[in-house]
Amino acid sequence: MDPVFLSRLQFAAATMFHFLFVPLTLGLSILVAYMETRFARSGDETYLRMTKFWGKLFLINFALGVVTGITLEFQFGTNWSRYSAYVGDIFGSLLAIEASVAFFLESTLIGVWIFGWKKLSPKAHAAVMWLVAGAGNISALWILIANGWMQHPVGYVLRNGRAELNDFAAVVFNKFAIMEFLHTVPAAFILSSFFVMGISAYHLLKKQEIDFFTRSFNIALVLGLFSSIWVAVQGDQHAVHVTEVQPAKLAAMESHWETTSAAPMLLLAIPDEENERNLFEFGRIPGLLSLLGYHDINAEVRGLNDFPKEDRPPVLLTFLSFRIMVILGTLFPLLTIIGWFLRKRLVENRWYLTIMMLAIPLPYIAIEAGWVLAEVGRQPWIVYGLLRTTNAVSPVAGAQVLSSLAAFILVYGLLGLVGFFLIGRFALQGPPAQPAPASR
Amino acid sequence: MLLVATWFYVWGLLWAIFFITDGFDFGIGTLYPFLGRSDGDKRSMINAMGPLWDGNEVWLITAGGVTFAAFPLVYAVMFSSLYTPLMLILFALILRGVSMEFRGKVDSPAWRRVWDTCIFVGSFLPALLFGVAFANIFQGLPLDKVNQEYLFRGNLLTLLNPYGLLGGILFLLFFLVHGALWLAIRTEGDLQQRAVRTAAWIWLPLLLAAVAFLAYSAVATNLYANYLARPFRFVVILLAVAGLLGIRVFLARQQFFKAWFASALAIVAATFFGIVGLFPRMLPSTIADTYSLTAFNAASSQLTLKIMLVVVLLFIPVVLAYQIWAYHLFRTKMTGEDMVY
């Protein structure tokens, strides 16, 4: 029982599960805050009912996101102690800043929001939700700065047998981290807006609460439209930067073996890592890979064979996750642009509503695929070019990790089932028929 | 020197604040099956901590994060050595958190029973295990050093020694009293009376456990060396005693807020009893003192310590300010509108 493999599996399970809930928290908090602000300003009861309905779904999701986040912070210590000792000087600070600057605010104020309907004025209560939303997104910024440092370490020196901070600004303004933030957070907004649009579409198809769900749909549509176009455009820039600082990841993303200029892109391939070639290739588009990586159709792209075998990421997983992310990422702006033209007569366009209802899981798949690409594509490094994953694991017994991994799968599996059951149940139920009493 | 020493005490303070904030949640959750006779009682107990537990739990995240940032080696060795107990604590915290959110969402007694059990287990286990863990840290762990790397030569059973278990019981009793006092503040009627009686009833075992722990520490740990070197440090122990006596006095006068603060003082002082005694050790080794992890050999670089100190000095007061505001908002007796869960 290899503790490295088991610890990786455990971290992957814990992170991916955590990230089923985080993106919805990031985007839905903003939508709920916006709805409540509309209510506080206009006194329009429908906005209050919207706040309460979407707020309830938000809170179930929020609880799962919060509790599954705690294990992540401590897993660096339990399972990756050599990593922690080696880079804690930098990485640990970023986590500590995240907790004290942002997570505290989010967690304290969510309690005030849940219990403070009668204790605060409508405007103050809405302001609390804006602070929750802001804090959550700032929290994401610090976590992504931490991850950005693992992807592209900057601002450090090797001293005393470890990586020590020597330029804090370089770490905070790390281009890779900023790129990740500008990609991940808007992607979370896409997921949240598709969640709201999909559930609204279900009710509009059943012709229930048409005003309520048309308004909900259209608020989410605006967020979804802007963020899906943004993510597609920004993702292109992000790929250029990845090419520059993580060339092996780019080569694996494309299952690109031989260094060539005017490198083609393959729509589909089955890599044969043993023999350093592709078993099967389909849909060769000349020059597209050079264009993607360098914005130059003739540029030379380094192939996997130019990297020592021990420095290559797993090709198949990296290749597939990139494709899943990009295909879905192209679909989202198309769907929201169509929605923009149909927004005034949603109910009549049942085909569109059906598609949007069925599209709820797609951003979840895209965003998880994006993380698989980012993390698996970084292998064999835990900190790119600096520390190998195999040298990062704790000196703990495989059996210990196996039992905690089993517990993770069991507990998280059950919680996930219950969580999605509850979210689904309340989502399908719709808002209570009686208008909720006004606060105050 | 001064910077590292400051960080050592900031580290201790963050754990102490975690124990006084989330500590009463653990206490309420442990008392839950015993004091919550009816569904109404149970809901009152959950809602008494409902607005605050989430913010309280972040003190744990911050204490962990600061350990990681300021003393990476301690973070690495502590949590990989205490692998199984920490995992148990984390799973317990997960269950406790979701249970409060899930419990009222389906109207079925069987459904509620499942989450009721999780609330109890999810509160009882951390209360006990944090005590076991910290008593073991006070006492020292079998830490070895091979090729510049620290290795834990023990297992879960190593931690379940008599001193560790006494520490667990002490923490548990502290949190039970602390939680019962918070219930006395926020609830009314029969439930409040039961909470007051429980606090009064557990107070004596708590006092005995505290005295036993102080005495046993003289045998099982090296903590008193620091006190004997600078006798004014015994003030910490006096404060713990004062807090414990204060609980009794204010409880008798039905002044529950003051009793709760006395209990908070006792918990902080009890934590600092160990912290002051440990300095500069953070994880003493029972194999050889040269293998001990200290604030000095485990600290981050001067630059990181300075930046983080600025962050902490800037933001922790802000955090305290809005948390005190939240506590202030929810210090009153609960009415129907406070029964959200």
CSV table of C-alpha atoms in Angstrom, one decimal, chain A residues 41-325:
chain,number,residue,atom,x,y,z
A,41,ARG,CA,-34.8,49.0,-2.4
A,42,SER,CA,-38.3,48.4,-3.9
A,43,GLY,CA,-40.1,46.5,-1.2
A,44,ASP,CA,-41.3,44.1,-3.9
A,45,GLU,CA,-42.3,40.9,-2.1
A,46,THR,CA,-41.4,38.7,-5.0
A,47,TYR,CA,-37.8,39.6,-4.6
A,48,LEU,CA,-38.0,38.7,-0.9
A,49,ARG,CA,-39.5,35.3,-1.8
A,50,MET,CA,-36.8,34.8,-4.3
A,51,THR,CA,-34.1,35.7,-1.7
A,52,LYS,CA,-35.6,33.1,0.7
A,53,PHE,CA,-36.1,30.4,-1.9
A,54,TRP,CA,-32.6,30.6,-3.5
A,55,GLY,CA,-31.2,31.4,0.0
A,56,LYS,CA,-32.4,28.1,1.3
A,57,LEU,CA,-30.7,26.2,-1.5
A,58,PHE,CA,-27.6,28.3,-0.9
A,59,LEU,CA,-27.4,27.5,2.8
A,60,ILE,CA,-27.6,23.7,2.3
A,61,ASN,CA,-24.9,23.9,-0.2
A,62,PHE,CA,-22.9,26.4,1.9
A,63,ALA,CA,-22.9,24.0,4.9
A,64,LEU,CA,-21.4,21.2,2.8
A,65,GLY,CA,-18.8,23.5,1.4
A,66,VAL,CA,-17.7,24.8,4.8
A,67,VAL,CA,-17.4,21.4,6.5
A,68,THR,CA,-15.5,19.8,3.7
A,69,GLY,CA,-13.1,22.7,3.5
A,70,ILE,CA,-11.8,22.1,7.1
A,71,THR,CA,-10.3,18.7,6.2
A,72,LEU,CA,-8.4,20.2,3.3
A,73,GLU,CA,-6.3,22.6,5.4
A,74,PHE,CA,-5.3,19.8,7.8
A,75,GLN,CA,-4.5,17.3,5.1
A,76,PHE,CA,-1.4,19.2,4.2
A,77,GLY,CA,-0.2,18.3,7.7
A,78,THR,CA,-1.5,14.8,8.0
A,79,ASN,CA,-0.7,13.5,4.6
A,80,TRP,CA,1.8,16.0,3.1
A,81,SER,CA,4.0,16.8,6.0
A,82,ARG,CA,7.3,16.9,4.1
A,83,TYR,CA,5.6,19.3,1.7
A,84,SER,CA,4.4,21.4,4.6
A,85,ALA,CA,7.8,21.6,6.3
A,86,TYR,CA,9.4,22.5,3.0
A,87,VAL,CA,7.1,25.2,1.8
A,88,GLY,CA,5.1,26.2,4.9
A,89,ASP,CA,7.0,29.5,5.1
A,90,ILE,CA,5.2,30.6,2.0
A,91,PHE,CA,2.2,28.3,1.5
A,92,GLY,CA,1.1,28.2,5.1
A,93,SER,CA,1.1,32.0,5.3
A,94,LEU,CA,-1.3,32.2,2.4
A,95,LEU,CA,-3.7,29.8,4.1
A,96,ALA,CA,-3.5,31.7,7.4
A,97,ILE,CA,-4.2,35.0,5.6
A,98,GLU,CA,-7.2,33.4,3.9
A,99,ALA,CA,-8.7,32.4,7.2
A,100,SER,CA,-8.1,35.6,9.0
A,101,VAL,CA,-8.9,38.1,6.2
A,102,ALA,CA,-11.8,36.4,4.5
A,103,PHE,CA,-13.1,33.1,5.9
A,104,PHE,CA,-13.8,34.5,9.3
A,105,LEU,CA,-16.0,37.2,7.9
A,106,GLU,CA,-17.9,34.8,5.7
A,107,SER,CA,-18.5,32.3,8.4
A,108,THR,CA,-19.4,34.8,11.1
A,109,LEU,CA,-21.8,36.8,8.9
A,110,ILE,CA,-23.6,33.8,7.5
A,111,GLY,CA,-24.9,33.1,11.0
A,112,VAL,CA,-26.0,36.7,11.2
A,113,TRP,CA,-27.8,36.4,7.9
A,114,ILE,CA,-29.6,33.2,8.8
A,115,PHE,CA,-30.7,34.4,12.2
A,116,GLY,CA,-30.8,38.1,11.7
A,117,TRP,CA,-34.0,38.7,9.6
A,118,LYS,CA,-35.7,40.5,12.4
A,119,LYS,CA,-32.7,41.9,14.1
A,120,LEU,CA,-31.4,44.0,11.2
A,121,SER,CA,-33.1,46.4,8.7
A,122,PRO,CA,-33.8,45.0,5.2
A,123,LYS,CA,-30.9,47.1,3.8
A,124,ALA,CA,-28.5,46.0,6.6
A,125,HIS,CA,-29.5,42.4,6.1
A,126,ALA,CA,-28.9,42.6,2.4
A,127,ALA,CA,-25.5,44.3,3.1
A,128,VAL,CA,-24.6,41.3,5.3
A,129,MET,CA,-25.1,39.0,2.3
A,130,TRP,CA,-23.0,41.2,0.1
A,131,LEU,CA,-20.2,40.9,2.7
A,132,VAL,CA,-20.7,37.1,2.8
A,133,ALA,CA,-20.4,37.0,-1.0
A,134,GLY,CA,-17.4,39.4,-1.1
A,135,ALA,CA,-15.6,37.5,1.7
A,136,GLY,CA,-16.2,34.2,-0.1
A,137,ASN,CA,-14.7,35.4,-3.3
A,138,ILE,CA,-11.7,37.0,-1.5
A,139,SER,CA,-11.2,33.7,0.2
A,140,ALA,CA,-11.1,32.1,-3.2
A,141,LEU,CA,-8.4,34.6,-4.3
A,142,TRP,CA,-6.1,33.6,-1.4
A,143,ILE,CA,-6.6,29.9,-2.0
A,144,LEU,CA,-5.8,30.4,-5.7
A,145,ILE,CA,-2.7,32.5,-4.8
A,146,ALA,CA,-1.6,29.5,-2.8
A,147,ASN,CA,-2.4,27.1,-5.6
A,148,GLY,CA,-0.8,29.5,-8.1
A,149,TRP,CA,2.4,29.3,-6.1
A,150,MET,CA,2.4,25.4,-6.4
A,151,GLN,CA,1.9,25.8,-10.2
A,152,HIS,CA,4.5,28.5,-10.7
A,153,PRO,CA,6.6,29.1,-7.6
A,154,VAL,CA,8.0,32.7,-7.4
A,155,GLY,CA,9.4,35.0,-4.7
A,156,TYR,CA,11.3,32.4,-2.7
A,157,VAL,CA,14.9,31.4,-2.0
A,158,LEU,CA,16.2,27.9,-1.0
A,159,ARG,CA,17.6,28.4,2.5
A,160,ASN,CA,17.9,26.3,5.6
A,161,GLY,CA,16.8,23.2,3.6
A,162,ARG,CA,13.5,24.7,2.6
A,163,ALA,CA,11.8,27.3,0.4
A,164,GLU,CA,11.7,30.6,2.2
A,165,LEU,CA,9.8,33.7,1.3
A,166,ASN,CA,11.9,36.6,0.0
A,167,ASP,CA,9.4,38.6,-2.1
A,168,PHE,CA,5.9,38.7,-0.7
A,169,ALA,CA,4.6,40.9,-3.5
A,170,ALA,CA,5.9,38.5,-6.2
A,171,VAL,CA,3.9,35.7,-4.5
A,172,VAL,CA,0.7,37.7,-4.2
A,173,PHE,CA,0.9,39.2,-7.7
A,174,ASN,CA,2.0,35.9,-9.3
A,175,LYS,CA,0.7,36.1,-12.8
A,176,PHE,CA,-0.3,32.4,-12.7
A,177,ALA,CA,-2.4,32.9,-9.6
A,178,ILE,CA,-4.1,35.9,-11.0
A,179,MET,CA,-4.8,34.0,-14.2
A,180,GLU,CA,-6.3,31.1,-12.2
A,181,PHE,CA,-8.4,33.5,-10.2
A,182,LEU,CA,-9.7,35.2,-13.3
A,183,HIS,CA,-10.6,31.8,-14.7
A,184,THR,CA,-11.9,29.9,-11.7
A,185,VAL,CA,-14.1,32.4,-10.1
A,186,PRO,CA,-16.0,33.4,-13.3
A,187,ALA,CA,-16.3,29.7,-14.0
A,188,ALA,CA,-18.0,29.4,-10.6
A,189,PHE,CA,-20.3,32.2,-11.7
A,190,ILE,CA,-21.2,30.2,-14.8
A,191,LEU,CA,-22.0,27.1,-12.6
A,192,SER,CA,-24.2,29.2,-10.3
A,193,SER,CA,-26.1,30.9,-13.1
A,194,PHE,CA,-26.7,27.6,-14.8
A,195,PHE,CA,-28.0,26.2,-11.5
A,196,VAL,CA,-30.5,29.0,-11.1
A,197,MET,CA,-31.4,29.0,-14.8
A,198,GLY,CA,-31.9,25.2,-14.9
A,199,ILE,CA,-34.1,25.1,-11.8
A,200,SER,CA,-36.1,28.1,-13.1
A,201,ALA,CA,-36.4,26.3,-16.5
A,202,TYR,CA,-37.9,23.3,-14.7
A,203,HIS,CA,-40.6,25.4,-13.1
A,204,LEU,CA,-41.2,27.5,-16.2
A,205,LEU,CA,-41.7,24.2,-18.2
A,206,LYS,CA,-44.4,23.3,-15.6
A,207,LYS,CA,-45.8,26.8,-15.8
A,208,GLN,CA,-45.4,27.4,-12.1
A,209,GLU,CA,-44.7,30.8,-10.6
A,210,ILE,CA,-43.9,32.2,-14.0
A,211,ASP,CA,-43.1,35.7,-12.9
A,212,PHE,CA,-40.9,34.5,-10.0
A,213,PHE,CA,-38.9,32.1,-12.2
A,214,THR,CA,-38.7,34.4,-15.2
A,215,ARG,CA,-37.1,37.0,-13.0
A,216,SER,CA,-34.8,34.5,-11.4
A,217,PHE,CA,-33.8,33.1,-14.8
A,218,ASN,CA,-33.0,36.6,-16.2
A,219,ILE,CA,-31.0,37.7,-13.3
A,220,ALA,CA,-28.9,34.6,-13.6
A,221,LEU,CA,-28.7,34.9,-17.4
A,222,VAL,CA,-26.9,38.2,-17.2
A,223,LEU,CA,-24.3,36.8,-14.9
A,224,GLY,CA,-24.0,33.6,-17.0
A,225,LEU,CA,-23.7,35.5,-20.3
A,226,PHE,CA,-20.9,37.8,-19.1
A,227,SER,CA,-19.0,35.1,-17.2
A,228,SER,CA,-19.2,32.4,-19.9
A,229,ILE,CA,-17.9,34.8,-22.6
A,230,TRP,CA,-15.2,36.0,-20.2
A,231,VAL,CA,-14.0,32.5,-19.3
A,232,ALA,CA,-13.7,31.5,-22.9
A,233,VAL,CA,-11.7,34.6,-23.9
A,234,GLN,CA,-9.6,34.5,-20.7
A,235,GLY,CA,-9.0,30.8,-21.0
A,236,ASP,CA,-7.2,31.4,-24.2
A,237,GLN,CA,-4.8,33.8,-22.5
A,238,HIS,CA,-4.4,31.4,-19.6
A,239,ALA,CA,-3.3,28.7,-22.1
A,240,VAL,CA,-0.6,30.9,-23.5
A,241,HIS,CA,0.7,31.5,-20.0
A,242,VAL,CA,0.6,27.8,-19.2
A,243,THR,CA,2.6,27.1,-22.4
A,244,GLU,CA,5.2,29.6,-21.3
A,245,VAL,CA,5.7,28.3,-17.7
A,246,GLN,CA,4.5,24.7,-17.8
A,247,PRO,CA,5.4,23.4,-21.3
A,248,ALA,CA,5.2,19.8,-20.2
A,249,LYS,CA,1.5,20.3,-19.2
A,250,LEU,CA,0.7,21.8,-22.6
A,251,ALA,CA,2.3,18.9,-24.4
A,252,ALA,CA,0.3,16.4,-22.3
A,253,MET,CA,-2.9,18.4,-22.8
A,254,GLU,CA,-2.5,17.8,-26.5
A,255,SER,CA,-0.8,14.4,-26.4
A,256,HIS,CA,1.9,16.0,-28.4
A,257,TRP,CA,5.0,13.8,-28.6
A,258,GLU,CA,7.5,15.2,-31.2
A,259,THR,CA,8.7,18.8,-31.1
A,260,THR,CA,7.5,20.5,-34.3
A,261,SER,CA,6.8,23.9,-35.6
A,262,ALA,CA,3.2,24.6,-36.9
A,263,ALA,CA,2.1,21.9,-34.5
A,264,PRO,CA,-1.4,20.5,-35.2
A,265,MET,CA,-4.2,19.9,-32.7
A,266,LEU,CA,-5.9,16.6,-32.4
A,267,LEU,CA,-9.6,16.4,-31.8
A,268,LEU,CA,-9.1,12.9,-30.3
A,269,ALA,CA,-6.2,10.7,-29.5
A,270,ILE,CA,-5.3,7.7,-27.5
A,271,PRO,CA,-1.8,8.2,-26.1
A,272,ASP,CA,0.5,5.2,-25.7
A,273,GLU,CA,2.8,6.5,-22.9
A,274,GLU,CA,4.9,3.3,-22.9
A,275,ASN,CA,6.0,3.7,-26.5
A,276,GLU,CA,5.9,7.5,-26.5
A,277,ARG,CA,3.4,7.9,-29.3
A,278,ASN,CA,-0.3,8.0,-30.0
A,279,LEU,CA,-2.1,4.7,-30.7
A,280,PHE,CA,-4.9,6.5,-32.5
A,281,GLU,CA,-5.4,10.0,-33.8
A,282,PHE,CA,-8.4,11.7,-35.2
A,283,GLY,CA,-9.2,15.1,-36.5
A,284,ARG,CA,-5.8,16.7,-37.1
A,285,ILE,CA,-6.1,20.5,-37.5
A,286,PRO,CA,-2.8,21.8,-38.7
A,287,GLY,CA,-1.2,24.7,-36.9
A,288,LEU,CA,-3.9,25.0,-34.2
A,289,LEU,CA,-1.7,23.9,-31.3
A,290,SER,CA,0.9,26.5,-32.2
A,291,LEU,CA,-1.9,29.0,-32.4
A,292,LEU,CA,-3.3,28.0,-29.0
A,293,GLY,CA,0.0,28.0,-27.2
A,294,TYR,CA,1.8,30.9,-28.8
A,295,HIS,CA,-0.9,32.8,-30.8
A,296,ASP,CA,1.3,32.0,-33.9
A,297,ILE,CA,0.4,29.4,-36.3
A,298,ASN,CA,4.0,28.5,-37.2
A,299,ALA,CA,5.5,28.5,-33.6
A,300,GLU,CA,7.5,25.5,-32.5
A,301,VAL,CA,5.8,23.5,-29.7
A,302,ARG,CA,7.9,21.2,-27.5
A,303,GLY,CA,6.8,17.6,-27.6
A,304,LEU,CA,6.7,15.2,-24.6
A,305,ASN,CA,9.7,13.4,-26.0
A,306,ASP,CA,11.8,16.5,-25.2
A,307,PHE,CA,11.1,16.0,-21.5
A,308,PRO,CA,12.7,13.3,-19.5
A,309,LYS,CA,10.3,10.5,-18.8
A,310,GLU,CA,10.2,11.2,-15.1
A,311,ASP,CA,9.1,14.8,-15.7
A,312,ARG,CA,6.0,14.0,-17.8
A,313,PRO,CA,2.5,14.3,-16.4
A,314,PRO,CA,0.0,11.4,-17.0
A,315,VAL,CA,-1.0,12.1,-20.6
A,316,LEU,CA,-4.4,10.5,-21.0
A,317,LEU,CA,-6.1,12.2,-18.0
A,318,THR,CA,-4.6,15.6,-18.8
A,319,PHE,CA,-5.6,15.2,-22.5
A,320,LEU,CA,-9.2,14.2,-21.8
A,321,SER,CA,-9.8,16.7,-19.0
A,322,PHE,CA,-8.7,19.5,-21.2
A,323,ARG,CA,-11.0,18.4,-24.0
A,324,ILE,CA,-14.0,18.1,-21.7
A,325,MET,CA,-13.4,21.5,-20.2
